[in-house]
Coordinates of C-alpha atoms in Angstrom, one line a residue:
Chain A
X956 CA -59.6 -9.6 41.1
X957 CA -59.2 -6.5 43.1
X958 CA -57.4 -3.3 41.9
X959 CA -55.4 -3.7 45.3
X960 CA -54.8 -7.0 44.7
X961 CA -53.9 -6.4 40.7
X962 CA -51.2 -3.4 42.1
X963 CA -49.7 -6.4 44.6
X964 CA -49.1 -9.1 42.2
X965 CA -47.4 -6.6 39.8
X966 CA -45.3 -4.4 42.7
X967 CA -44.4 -8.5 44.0
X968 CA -43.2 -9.3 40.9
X969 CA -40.8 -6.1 40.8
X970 CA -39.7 -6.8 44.2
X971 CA -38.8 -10.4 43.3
X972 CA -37.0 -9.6 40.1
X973 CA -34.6 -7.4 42.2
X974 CA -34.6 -9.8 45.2
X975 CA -33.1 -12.5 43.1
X976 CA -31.2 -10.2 41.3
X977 CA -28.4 -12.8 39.7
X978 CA -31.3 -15.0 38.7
X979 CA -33.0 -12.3 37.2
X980 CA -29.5 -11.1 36.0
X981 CA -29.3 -14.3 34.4
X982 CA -32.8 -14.5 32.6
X983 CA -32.3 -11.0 30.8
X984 CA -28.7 -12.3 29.8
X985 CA -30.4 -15.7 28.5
X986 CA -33.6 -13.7 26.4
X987 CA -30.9 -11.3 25.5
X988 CA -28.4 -13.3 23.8
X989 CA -31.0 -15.6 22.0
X990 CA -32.9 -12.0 20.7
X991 CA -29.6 -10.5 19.6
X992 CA -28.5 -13.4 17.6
X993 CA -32.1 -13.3 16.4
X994 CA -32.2 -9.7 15.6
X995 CA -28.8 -9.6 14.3
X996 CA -29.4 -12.7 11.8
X997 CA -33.1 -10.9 10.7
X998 CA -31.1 -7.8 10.3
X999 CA -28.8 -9.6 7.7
X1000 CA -31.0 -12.0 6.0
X1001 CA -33.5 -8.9 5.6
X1002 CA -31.5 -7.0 4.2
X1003 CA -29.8 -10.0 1.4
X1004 CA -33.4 -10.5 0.4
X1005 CA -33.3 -6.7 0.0
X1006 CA -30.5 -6.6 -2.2
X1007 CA -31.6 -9.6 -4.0
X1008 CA -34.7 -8.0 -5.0
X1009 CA -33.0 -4.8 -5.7
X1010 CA -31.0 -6.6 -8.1
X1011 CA -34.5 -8.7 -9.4
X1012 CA -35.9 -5.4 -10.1
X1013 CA -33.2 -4.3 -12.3
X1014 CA -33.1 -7.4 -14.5
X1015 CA -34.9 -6.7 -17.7
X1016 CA -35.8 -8.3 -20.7
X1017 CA -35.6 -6.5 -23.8
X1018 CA -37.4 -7.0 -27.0
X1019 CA -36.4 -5.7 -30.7
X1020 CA -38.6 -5.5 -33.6
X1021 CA -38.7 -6.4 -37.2
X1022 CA -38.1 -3.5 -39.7
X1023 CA -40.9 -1.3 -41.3
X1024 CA -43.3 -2.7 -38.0
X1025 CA -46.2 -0.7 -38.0
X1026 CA -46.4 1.1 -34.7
X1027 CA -49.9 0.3 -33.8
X1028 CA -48.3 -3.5 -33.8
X1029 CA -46.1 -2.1 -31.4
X1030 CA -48.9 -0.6 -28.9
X1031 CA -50.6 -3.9 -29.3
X1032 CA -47.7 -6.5 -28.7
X1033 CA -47.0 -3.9 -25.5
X1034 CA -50.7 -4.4 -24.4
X1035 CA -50.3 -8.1 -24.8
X1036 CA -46.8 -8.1 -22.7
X1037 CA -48.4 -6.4 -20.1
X1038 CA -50.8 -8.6 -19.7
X1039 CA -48.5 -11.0 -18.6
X1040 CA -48.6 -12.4 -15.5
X1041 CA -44.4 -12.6 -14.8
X1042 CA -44.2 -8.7 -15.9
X1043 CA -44.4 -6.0 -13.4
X1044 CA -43.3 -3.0 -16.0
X1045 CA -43.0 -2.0 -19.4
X1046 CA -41.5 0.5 -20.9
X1047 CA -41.3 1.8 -24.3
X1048 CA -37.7 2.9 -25.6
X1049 CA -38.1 4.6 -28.9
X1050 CA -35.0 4.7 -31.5
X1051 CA -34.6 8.1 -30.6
X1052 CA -34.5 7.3 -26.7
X1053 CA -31.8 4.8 -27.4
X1054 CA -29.9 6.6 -29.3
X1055 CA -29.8 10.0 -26.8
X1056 CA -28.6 7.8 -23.8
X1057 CA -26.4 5.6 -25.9
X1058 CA -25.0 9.0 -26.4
X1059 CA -24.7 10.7 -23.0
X1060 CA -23.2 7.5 -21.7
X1061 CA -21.0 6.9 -24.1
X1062 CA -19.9 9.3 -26.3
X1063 CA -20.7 12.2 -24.7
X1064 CA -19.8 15.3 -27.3
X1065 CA -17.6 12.8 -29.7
X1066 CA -21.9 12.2 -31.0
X1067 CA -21.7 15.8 -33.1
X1068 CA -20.6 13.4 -36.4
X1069 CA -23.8 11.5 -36.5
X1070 CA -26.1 13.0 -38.6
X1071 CA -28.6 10.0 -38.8
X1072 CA -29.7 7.9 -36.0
X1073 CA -27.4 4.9 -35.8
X1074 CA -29.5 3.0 -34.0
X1075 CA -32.4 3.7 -35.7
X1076 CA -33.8 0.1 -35.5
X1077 CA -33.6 0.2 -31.9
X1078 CA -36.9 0.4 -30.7
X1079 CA -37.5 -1.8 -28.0
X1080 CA -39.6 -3.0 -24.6
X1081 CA -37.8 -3.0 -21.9
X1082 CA -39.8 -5.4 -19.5
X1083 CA -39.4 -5.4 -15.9
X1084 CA -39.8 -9.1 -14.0
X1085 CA -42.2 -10.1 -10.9
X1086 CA -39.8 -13.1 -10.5
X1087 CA -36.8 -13.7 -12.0
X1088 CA -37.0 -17.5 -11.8
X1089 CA -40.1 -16.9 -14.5
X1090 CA -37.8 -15.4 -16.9
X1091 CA -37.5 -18.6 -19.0
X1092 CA -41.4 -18.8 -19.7
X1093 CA -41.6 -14.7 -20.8
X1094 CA -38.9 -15.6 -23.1
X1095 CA -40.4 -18.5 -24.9
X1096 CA -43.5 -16.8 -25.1
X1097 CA -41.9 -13.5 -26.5
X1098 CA -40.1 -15.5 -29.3
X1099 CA -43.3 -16.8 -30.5
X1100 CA -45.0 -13.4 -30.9
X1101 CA -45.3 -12.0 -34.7
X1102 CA -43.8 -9.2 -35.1
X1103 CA -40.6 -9.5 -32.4
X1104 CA -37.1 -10.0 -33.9
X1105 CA -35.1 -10.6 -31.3
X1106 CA -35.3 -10.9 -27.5
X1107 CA -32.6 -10.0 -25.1
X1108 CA -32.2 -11.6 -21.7
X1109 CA -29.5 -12.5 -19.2
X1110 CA -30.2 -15.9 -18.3
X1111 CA -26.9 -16.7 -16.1
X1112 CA -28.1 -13.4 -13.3
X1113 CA -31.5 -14.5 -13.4
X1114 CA -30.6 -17.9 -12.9
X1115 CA -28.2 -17.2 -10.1
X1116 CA -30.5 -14.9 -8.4
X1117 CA -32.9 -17.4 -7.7
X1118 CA -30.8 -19.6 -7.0
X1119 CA -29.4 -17.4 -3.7
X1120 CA -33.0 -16.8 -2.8
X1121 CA -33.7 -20.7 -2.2
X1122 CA -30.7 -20.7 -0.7
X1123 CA -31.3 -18.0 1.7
X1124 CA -34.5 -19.4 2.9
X1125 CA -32.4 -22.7 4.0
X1126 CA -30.6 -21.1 5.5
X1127 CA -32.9 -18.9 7.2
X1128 CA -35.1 -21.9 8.4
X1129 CA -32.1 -23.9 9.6
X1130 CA -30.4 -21.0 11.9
X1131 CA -34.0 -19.9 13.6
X1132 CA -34.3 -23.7 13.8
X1133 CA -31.0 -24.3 16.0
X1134 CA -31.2 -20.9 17.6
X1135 CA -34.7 -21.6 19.3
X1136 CA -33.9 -25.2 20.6
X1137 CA -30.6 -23.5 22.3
X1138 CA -33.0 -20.6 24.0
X1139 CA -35.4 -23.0 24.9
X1140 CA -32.8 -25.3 26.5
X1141 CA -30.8 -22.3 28.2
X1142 CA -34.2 -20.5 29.2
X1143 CA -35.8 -23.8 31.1
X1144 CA -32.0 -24.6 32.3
X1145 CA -32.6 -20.7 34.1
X1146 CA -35.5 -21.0 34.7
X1147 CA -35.5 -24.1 36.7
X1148 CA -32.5 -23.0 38.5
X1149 CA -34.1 -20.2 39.8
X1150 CA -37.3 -21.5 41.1
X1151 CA -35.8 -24.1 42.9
X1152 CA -34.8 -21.8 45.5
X1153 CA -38.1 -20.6 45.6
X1154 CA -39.9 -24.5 46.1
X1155 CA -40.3 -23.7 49.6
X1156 CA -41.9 -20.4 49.3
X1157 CA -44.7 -21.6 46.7
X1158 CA -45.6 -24.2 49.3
X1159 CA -46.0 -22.3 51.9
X1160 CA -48.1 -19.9 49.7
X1161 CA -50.2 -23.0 49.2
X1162 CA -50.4 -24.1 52.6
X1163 CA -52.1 -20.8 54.0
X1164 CA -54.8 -21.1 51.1
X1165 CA -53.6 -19.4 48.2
X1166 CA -54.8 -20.3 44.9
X1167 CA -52.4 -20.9 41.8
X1168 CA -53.9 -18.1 40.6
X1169 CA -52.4 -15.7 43.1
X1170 CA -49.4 -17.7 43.6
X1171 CA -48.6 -18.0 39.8
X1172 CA -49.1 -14.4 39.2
X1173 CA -46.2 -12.3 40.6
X1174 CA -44.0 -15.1 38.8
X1175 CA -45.5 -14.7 35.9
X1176 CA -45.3 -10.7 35.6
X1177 CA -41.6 -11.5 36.8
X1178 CA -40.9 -13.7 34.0
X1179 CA -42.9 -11.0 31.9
X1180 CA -40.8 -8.1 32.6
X1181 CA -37.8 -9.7 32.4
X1182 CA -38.6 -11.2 28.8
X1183 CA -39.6 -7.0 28.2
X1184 CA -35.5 -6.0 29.2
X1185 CA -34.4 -8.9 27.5
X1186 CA -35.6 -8.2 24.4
X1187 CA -35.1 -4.6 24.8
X1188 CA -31.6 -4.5 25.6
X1189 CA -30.1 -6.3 22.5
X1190 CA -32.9 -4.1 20.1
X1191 CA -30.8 -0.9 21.6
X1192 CA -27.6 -2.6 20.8
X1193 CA -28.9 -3.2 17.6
X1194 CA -29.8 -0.2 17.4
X1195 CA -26.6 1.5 17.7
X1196 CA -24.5 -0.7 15.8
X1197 CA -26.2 -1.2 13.0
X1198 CA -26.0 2.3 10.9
X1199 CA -22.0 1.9 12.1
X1200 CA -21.3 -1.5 10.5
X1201 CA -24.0 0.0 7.0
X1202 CA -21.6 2.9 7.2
X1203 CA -18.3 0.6 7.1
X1204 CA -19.3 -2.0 4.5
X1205 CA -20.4 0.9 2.4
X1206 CA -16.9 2.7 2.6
X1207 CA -15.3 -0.5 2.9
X1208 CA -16.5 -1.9 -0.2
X1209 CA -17.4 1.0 -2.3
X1210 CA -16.7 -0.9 -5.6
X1211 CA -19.8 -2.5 -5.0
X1212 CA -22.4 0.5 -3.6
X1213 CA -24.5 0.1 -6.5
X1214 CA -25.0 -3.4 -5.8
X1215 CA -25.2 -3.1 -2.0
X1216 CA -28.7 -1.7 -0.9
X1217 CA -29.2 -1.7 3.0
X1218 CA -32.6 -0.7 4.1
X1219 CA -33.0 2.1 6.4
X1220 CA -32.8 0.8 10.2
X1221 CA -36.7 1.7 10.5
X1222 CA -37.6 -0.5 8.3
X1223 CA -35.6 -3.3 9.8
X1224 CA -36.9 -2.2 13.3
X1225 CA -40.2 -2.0 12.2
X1226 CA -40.6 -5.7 12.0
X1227 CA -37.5 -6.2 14.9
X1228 CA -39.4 -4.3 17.4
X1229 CA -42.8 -6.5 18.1
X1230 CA -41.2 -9.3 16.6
X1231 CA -38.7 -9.2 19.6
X1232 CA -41.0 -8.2 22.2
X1233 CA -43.3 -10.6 21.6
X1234 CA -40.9 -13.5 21.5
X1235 CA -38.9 -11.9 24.9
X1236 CA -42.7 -11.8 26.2
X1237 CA -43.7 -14.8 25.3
X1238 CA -40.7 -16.7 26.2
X1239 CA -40.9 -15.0 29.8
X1240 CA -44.6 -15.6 30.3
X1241 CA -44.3 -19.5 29.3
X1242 CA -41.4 -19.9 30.8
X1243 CA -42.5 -18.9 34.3
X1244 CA -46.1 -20.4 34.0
X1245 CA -44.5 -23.8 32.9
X1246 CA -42.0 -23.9 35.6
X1247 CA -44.3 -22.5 38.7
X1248 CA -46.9 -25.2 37.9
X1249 CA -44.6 -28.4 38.4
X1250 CA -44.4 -26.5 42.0
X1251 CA -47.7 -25.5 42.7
X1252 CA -48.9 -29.5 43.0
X1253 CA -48.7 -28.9 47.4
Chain B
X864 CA -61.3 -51.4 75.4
X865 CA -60.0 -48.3 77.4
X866 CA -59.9 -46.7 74.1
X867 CA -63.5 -47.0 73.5
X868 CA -64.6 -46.1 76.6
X869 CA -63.0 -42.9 76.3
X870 CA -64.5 -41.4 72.9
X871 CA -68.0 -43.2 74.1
X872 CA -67.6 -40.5 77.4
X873 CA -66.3 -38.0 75.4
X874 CA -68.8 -38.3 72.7
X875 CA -72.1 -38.3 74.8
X876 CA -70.4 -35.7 76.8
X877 CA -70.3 -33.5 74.2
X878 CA -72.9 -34.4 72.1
X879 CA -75.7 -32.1 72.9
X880 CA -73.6 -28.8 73.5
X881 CA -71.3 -29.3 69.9
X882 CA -70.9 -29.5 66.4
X883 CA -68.1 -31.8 64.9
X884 CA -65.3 -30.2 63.6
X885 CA -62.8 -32.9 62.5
X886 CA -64.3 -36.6 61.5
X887 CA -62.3 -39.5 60.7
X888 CA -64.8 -42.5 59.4
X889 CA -62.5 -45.8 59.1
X890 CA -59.6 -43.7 57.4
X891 CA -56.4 -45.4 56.0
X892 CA -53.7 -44.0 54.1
X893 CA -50.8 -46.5 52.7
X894 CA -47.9 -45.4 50.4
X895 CA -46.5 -47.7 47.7
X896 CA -44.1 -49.0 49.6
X897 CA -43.9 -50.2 53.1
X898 CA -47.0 -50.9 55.9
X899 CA -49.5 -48.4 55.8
X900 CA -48.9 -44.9 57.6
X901 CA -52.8 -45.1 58.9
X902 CA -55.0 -47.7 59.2
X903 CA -59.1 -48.0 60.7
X904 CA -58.7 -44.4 62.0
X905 CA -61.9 -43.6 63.6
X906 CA -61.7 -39.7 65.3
X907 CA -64.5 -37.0 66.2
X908 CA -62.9 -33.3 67.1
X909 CA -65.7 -31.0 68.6
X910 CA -65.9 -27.5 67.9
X911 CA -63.6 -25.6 70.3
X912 CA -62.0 -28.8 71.4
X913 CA -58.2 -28.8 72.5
X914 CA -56.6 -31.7 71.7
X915 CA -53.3 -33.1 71.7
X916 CA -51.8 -35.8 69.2
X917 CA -49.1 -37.7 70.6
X918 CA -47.1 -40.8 69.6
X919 CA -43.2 -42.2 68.4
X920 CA -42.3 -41.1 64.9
X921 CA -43.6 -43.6 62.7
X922 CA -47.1 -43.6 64.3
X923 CA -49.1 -41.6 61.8
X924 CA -49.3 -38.3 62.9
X925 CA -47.9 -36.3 60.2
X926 CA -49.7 -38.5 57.8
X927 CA -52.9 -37.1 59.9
X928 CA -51.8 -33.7 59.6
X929 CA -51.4 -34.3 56.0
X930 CA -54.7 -36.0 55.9
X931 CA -56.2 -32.9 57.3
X932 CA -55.0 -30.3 55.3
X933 CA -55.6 -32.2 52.1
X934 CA -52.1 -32.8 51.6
X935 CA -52.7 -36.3 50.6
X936 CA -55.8 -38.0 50.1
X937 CA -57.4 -41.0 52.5
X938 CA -57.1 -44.8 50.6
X939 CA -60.2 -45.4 52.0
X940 CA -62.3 -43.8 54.8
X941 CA -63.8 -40.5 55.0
X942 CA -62.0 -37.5 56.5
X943 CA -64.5 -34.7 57.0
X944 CA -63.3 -30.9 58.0
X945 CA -65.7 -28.1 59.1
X946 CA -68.0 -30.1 57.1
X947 CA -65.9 -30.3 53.6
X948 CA -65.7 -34.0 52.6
X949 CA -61.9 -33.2 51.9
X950 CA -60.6 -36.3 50.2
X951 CA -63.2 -35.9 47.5
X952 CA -62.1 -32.4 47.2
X953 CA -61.5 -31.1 43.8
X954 CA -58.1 -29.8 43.7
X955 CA -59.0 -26.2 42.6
X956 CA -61.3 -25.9 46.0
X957 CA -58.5 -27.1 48.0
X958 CA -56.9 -23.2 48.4
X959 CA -60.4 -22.3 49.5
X960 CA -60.8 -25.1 52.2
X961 CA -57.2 -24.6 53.7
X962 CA -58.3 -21.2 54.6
X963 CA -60.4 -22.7 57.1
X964 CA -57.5 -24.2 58.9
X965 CA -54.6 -22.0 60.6
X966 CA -51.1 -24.3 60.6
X967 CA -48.4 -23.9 62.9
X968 CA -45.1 -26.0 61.6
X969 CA -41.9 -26.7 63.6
X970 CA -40.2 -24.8 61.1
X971 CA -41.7 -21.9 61.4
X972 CA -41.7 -21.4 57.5
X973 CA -41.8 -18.5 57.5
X974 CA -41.2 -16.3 54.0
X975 CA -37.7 -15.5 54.7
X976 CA -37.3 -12.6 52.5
X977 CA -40.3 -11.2 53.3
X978 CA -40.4 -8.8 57.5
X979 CA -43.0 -9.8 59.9
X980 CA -45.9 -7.5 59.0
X981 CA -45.7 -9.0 55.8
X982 CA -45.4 -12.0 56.5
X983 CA -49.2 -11.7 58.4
X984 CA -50.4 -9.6 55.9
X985 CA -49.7 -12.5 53.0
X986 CA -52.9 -15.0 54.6
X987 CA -54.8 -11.5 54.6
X988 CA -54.1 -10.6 50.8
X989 CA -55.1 -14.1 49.5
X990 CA -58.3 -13.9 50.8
X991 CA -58.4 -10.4 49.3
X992 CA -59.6 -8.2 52.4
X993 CA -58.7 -4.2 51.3
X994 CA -55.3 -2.9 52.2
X995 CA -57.5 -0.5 54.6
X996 CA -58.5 -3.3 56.9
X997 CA -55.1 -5.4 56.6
X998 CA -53.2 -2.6 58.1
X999 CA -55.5 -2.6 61.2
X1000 CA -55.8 -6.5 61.5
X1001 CA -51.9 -7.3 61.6
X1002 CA -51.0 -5.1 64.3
X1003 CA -53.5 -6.0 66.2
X1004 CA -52.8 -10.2 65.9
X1005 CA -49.4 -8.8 66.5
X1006 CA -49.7 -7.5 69.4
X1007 CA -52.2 -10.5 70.5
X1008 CA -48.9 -13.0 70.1
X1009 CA -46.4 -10.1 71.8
X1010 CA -45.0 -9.1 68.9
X1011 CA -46.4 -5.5 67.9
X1012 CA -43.0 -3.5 68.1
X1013 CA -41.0 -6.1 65.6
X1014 CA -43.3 -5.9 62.8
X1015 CA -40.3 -4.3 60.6
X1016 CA -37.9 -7.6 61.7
X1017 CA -36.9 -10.2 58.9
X1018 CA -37.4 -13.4 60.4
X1019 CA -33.9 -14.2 60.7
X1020 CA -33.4 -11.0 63.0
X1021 CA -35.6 -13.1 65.7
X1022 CA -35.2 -15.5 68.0
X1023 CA -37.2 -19.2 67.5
X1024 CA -40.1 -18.3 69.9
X1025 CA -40.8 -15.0 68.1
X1026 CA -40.7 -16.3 64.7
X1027 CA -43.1 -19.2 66.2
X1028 CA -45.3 -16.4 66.6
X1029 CA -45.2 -14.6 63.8
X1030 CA -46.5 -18.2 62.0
X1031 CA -48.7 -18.0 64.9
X1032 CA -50.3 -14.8 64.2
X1033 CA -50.1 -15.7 60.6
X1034 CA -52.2 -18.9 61.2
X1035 CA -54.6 -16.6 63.2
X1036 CA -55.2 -13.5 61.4
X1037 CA -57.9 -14.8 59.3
X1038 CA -59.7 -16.1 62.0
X1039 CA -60.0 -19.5 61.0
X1040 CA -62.1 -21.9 62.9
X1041 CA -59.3 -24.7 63.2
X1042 CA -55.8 -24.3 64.6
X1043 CA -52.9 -27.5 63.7
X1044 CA -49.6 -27.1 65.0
X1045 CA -47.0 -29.7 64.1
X1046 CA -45.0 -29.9 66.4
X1047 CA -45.0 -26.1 67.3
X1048 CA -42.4 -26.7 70.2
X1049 CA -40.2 -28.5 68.7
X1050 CA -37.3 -26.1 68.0
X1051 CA -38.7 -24.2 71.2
X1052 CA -36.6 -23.9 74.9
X1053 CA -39.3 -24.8 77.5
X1054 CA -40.1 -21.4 78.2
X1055 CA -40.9 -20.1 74.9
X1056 CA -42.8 -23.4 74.7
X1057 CA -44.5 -22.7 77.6
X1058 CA -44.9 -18.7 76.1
X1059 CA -46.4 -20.9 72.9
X1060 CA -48.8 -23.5 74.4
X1061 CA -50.3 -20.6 76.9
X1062 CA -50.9 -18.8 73.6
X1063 CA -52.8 -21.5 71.9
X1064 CA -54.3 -22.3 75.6
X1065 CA -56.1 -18.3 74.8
X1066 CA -56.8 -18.8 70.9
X1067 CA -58.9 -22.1 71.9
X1068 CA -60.7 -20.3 74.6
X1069 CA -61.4 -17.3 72.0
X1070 CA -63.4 -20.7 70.4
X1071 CA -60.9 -21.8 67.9
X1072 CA -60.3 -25.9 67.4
X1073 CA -56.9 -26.2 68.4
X1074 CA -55.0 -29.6 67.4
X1075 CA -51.4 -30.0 68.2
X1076 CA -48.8 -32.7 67.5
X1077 CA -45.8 -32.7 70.0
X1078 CA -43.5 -34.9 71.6
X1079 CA -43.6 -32.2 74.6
X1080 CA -44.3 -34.8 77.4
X1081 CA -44.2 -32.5 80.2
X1082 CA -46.6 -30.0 78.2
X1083 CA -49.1 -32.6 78.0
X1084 CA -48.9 -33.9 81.2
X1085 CA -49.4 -30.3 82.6
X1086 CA -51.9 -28.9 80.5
X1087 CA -54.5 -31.5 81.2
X1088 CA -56.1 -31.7 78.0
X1089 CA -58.0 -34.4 75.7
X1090 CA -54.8 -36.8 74.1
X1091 CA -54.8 -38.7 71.3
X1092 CA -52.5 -41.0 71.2
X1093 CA -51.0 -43.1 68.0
X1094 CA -48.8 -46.1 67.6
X1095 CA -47.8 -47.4 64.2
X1096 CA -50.8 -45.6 62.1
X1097 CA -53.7 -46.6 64.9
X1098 CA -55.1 -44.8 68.0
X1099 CA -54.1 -46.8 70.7
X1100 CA -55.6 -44.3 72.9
X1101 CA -58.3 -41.1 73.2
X1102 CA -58.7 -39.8 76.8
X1103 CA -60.0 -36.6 77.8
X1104 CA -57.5 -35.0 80.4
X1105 CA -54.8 -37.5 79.2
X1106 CA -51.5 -37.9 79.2
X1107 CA -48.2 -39.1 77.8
X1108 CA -48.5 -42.3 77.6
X1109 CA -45.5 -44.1 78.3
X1110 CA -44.3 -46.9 75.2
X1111 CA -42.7 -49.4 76.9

């Protein structure tokens, strides 16, 4: 292809899009609200499967010793737990650790009676969880180990947590599912509409000898661009809104702030953004390369 | 028996001094339904022939046309263009072939959004010749068909002659060897038909086939020029210096 030719096909496809601006009007409006449901939903569901882990993270398991344990036991059951393929952290609370934040939290300077550590059989793991769904099977296993007197879990947040995760990816499947078929269906329903008017064109194009090739092309970089705006337009509206409604759950529900842990809007847009475009692209290019070819046949 | 008296003088006439242009070997073209649009079409076109196609609606001629520019393919027969067996033509060499044929329609068809230098320009830029060379070859086809100061118009802005020749000069900028007009008159007043066939008259005498399909009696009685003439999908006549033949 010639560079002349190259700078043709693309300045065509410009001229067309504003040429038919109410079809064109239309596409970006079609791409638009399909990518801004999409982005909106993504937003949310990333941002429940953020919390969800959040809250993952912070379940623990924690394990108590017998008395008069010898602490190289204690290394070694540590070693062994860490080991572990459901455990992403350890930590060691000694009986003196305990016993300081029990203190800070709780009693704050009503502590000046102790004279002996309270808790001084309070040594313990605390152990962090890859998955909470694998709870069950650290728990069984840490029961059986010599040496550990008692194990503490919460079984009813680890099994709800889990539980909203399957859920959520339902969920997530079944609303991408229903909102592609309605894009697809609006898109060609555009799409179709629009070339129609431009039947006659395409065949005279053919008749004077141009190939599909050149005929396709400015339809194709029209259908192109306009996927580009559509998708850009609802990722700016995203955009904006999105630190606004963060900013009003968070005042909103304040009780539950510690719960509630948005990610940062470039995070969210740093999968959003070629995510979009690429859908918005792709849905331009196919549509247009679909719909010119049941004309070109002249 | 007049018929074949005709192409046997016409043929050993030109024989010697010309190549073929258009062949039709035994061609026949039925749809699904109904008779069949052409049937035992036998036709030789010379090289810089000028030849008119004449004959009711019905009698086959747009189904020649479409036969010609590989619009539809032959049922049987052979239909042979500037030497391209055409209904064997793969359909990815088909854009190539139709740039050796100029068309003329009725309509005009013209691109409607599109003014009339580029409009000309658009036969130049699928064959890829540089910008440089475009911008000198429209306005000079322009001004060949009269139209050098409207290059700016939309097509709508002019009158059915001028747009006639704006598909005109279109048809002709790339120099093809083969000219078909369908019906190129027919939306025409006589004197822009007149304007029209003295046009094509100068393009065939540049060396250019020219074919043209009209109902324009009194043009092809005047112009005294080879006329083929069809009746219900067979040549029921091929004379050279013909004329409308009368149907009933």
């Amino acid at each position: 292809m010639r560079i002349s030719t190259f700078f043709y096909t693309l300045k065509q496809g410009v001229i067309s899009i504003f040429k038919n601006k109410w079809f064109s009007l239309a596409s970006v409006a079609t791409i638009s609200a399909c990518l801004f449901l999409f982005g909106l939903f993504y937003a949310i569901l990333a941002n429940f499967q953020h919390i969800v882990k959040t809250a993952e993270e912070g379940v623990s398991v924690t394990v108590f010793f017998e008395e008069g344990i010898e602490d190289d036991r204690i290394a070694e059951i540590g070693e062994m737990i860490q080991k572990r393929v459901e455990v992403s952290k350890v930590t060691y609370v000694s009986a003196e650790d305990a016993w300081n934040s029990f203190k800070d939290e709780y009693l704050g300077e009503y502590s000046d009676g102790f004279t002996e550590n309270p808790l001084a059989d309070s040594a313990n793991y605390e152990i962090y969880l890859k998955d909470v769904s694998l709870q069950g099977d650290l728990v069984t296993y840490l029961e059986s180990v010599e040496g550990i007197r008692q194990v503490n879990k919460s079984e009813i947040t680890a099994n709800t947590l889990s539980g909203v995760n399957a859920l959520i990816g339902y969920v997530s499947v079944g609303i991408i599912a229903i909102l592609l078929s309605v894009s697809v269906f609006l898109i060609s329903n555009t799409v179709t509409i629009g070339i129609s008017v431009r039947k006659e064109e395409i065949a005279i194009m053919k008749y004077i000898g141009a190939t599909d090739f050149f005929v396709r092309s400015p339809f194709v970089i029209e259908g192109i661009l306009i996927g580009m705006l559509g998708a850009l337009l609802p990722l700016g509206i995203i955009y904006v809104i999105y630190n606004r409604v963060v900013e009003y759950v968070m005042v909103k529900f304040q009780v539950l702030t510690t719960l509630l842990n948005f990610m940062p809007v470039e995070t969210i847009f740093a999968t959003l953004i070629p995510v979009s475009m690429a859908l918005g692209i792709g849905i331009g290019f196919v549509g247009s390369y679909i719909t010119v070819r049941r004309h070109l046949r002249v | 028996m007049k018929t074949k008296e005709s192409k046997r003088r016409i043929s050993k006439k030109n024989r010697a001094e010309s190549e073929k242009m258009i062949v039709l070997e035994d061609v026949s073209k039925s749809y699904s339904t109904g008779a069949p649009a052409l049937s035992g079409v036998n036709l030789t076109i010379n090289k810089g022939e000028f030849v008119f196609v004449v004959g009711d609606s019905g009698s086959g001629k747009s189904t020649l046309i479409k036969l010609l520019l590989r619009e539809l393919t032959p049922t049987t027969g052979k239909v042979q263009v500037n030497g391209y067996d055409v209904g064997r033509l793969k359909r990815r060499k088909v854009p190539k072939f139709r740039r050796n044929i100029g068309v003329v329609f009725q309509d005009f068809r013209l691109l409607k959004d599109w003014n009339v230098y580029e409009n000309v320009a658009f036969a130049q830029r699928i064959i890829q010749v540089p910008t440089r060379e475009i911008r000198k070859n429209v306005p000079s086809i322009l001004s060949t068909v009269g139209l050098a100061g409207k290059y700016k118009a939309k097509p709508r802005q002019l009158s059915g002659g001028e747009q006639q020749r704006v598909a005109l000069a279109r048809a002709l900028v790339n120099q093809p060897p083969i000219l078909l007009a369908d019906e190129p008159t027919g939306n025409l007043d006589p004197k822009n038909s007149w304007d029209i066939m003295k046009l094509l008259e100068e393009i065939n005498k540049g060396g250019t086939t020219v074919l043209v399909v009209t109902h324009n009696r009194e043009i092809v009685n005047a112009m005294q020029k080879r006329v083929i003439t069809m009746k219900k999908g067979v040549v029921i006549s091929d004379e050279e210096k013909g004329g409308y033949i009368d149907e009933d």
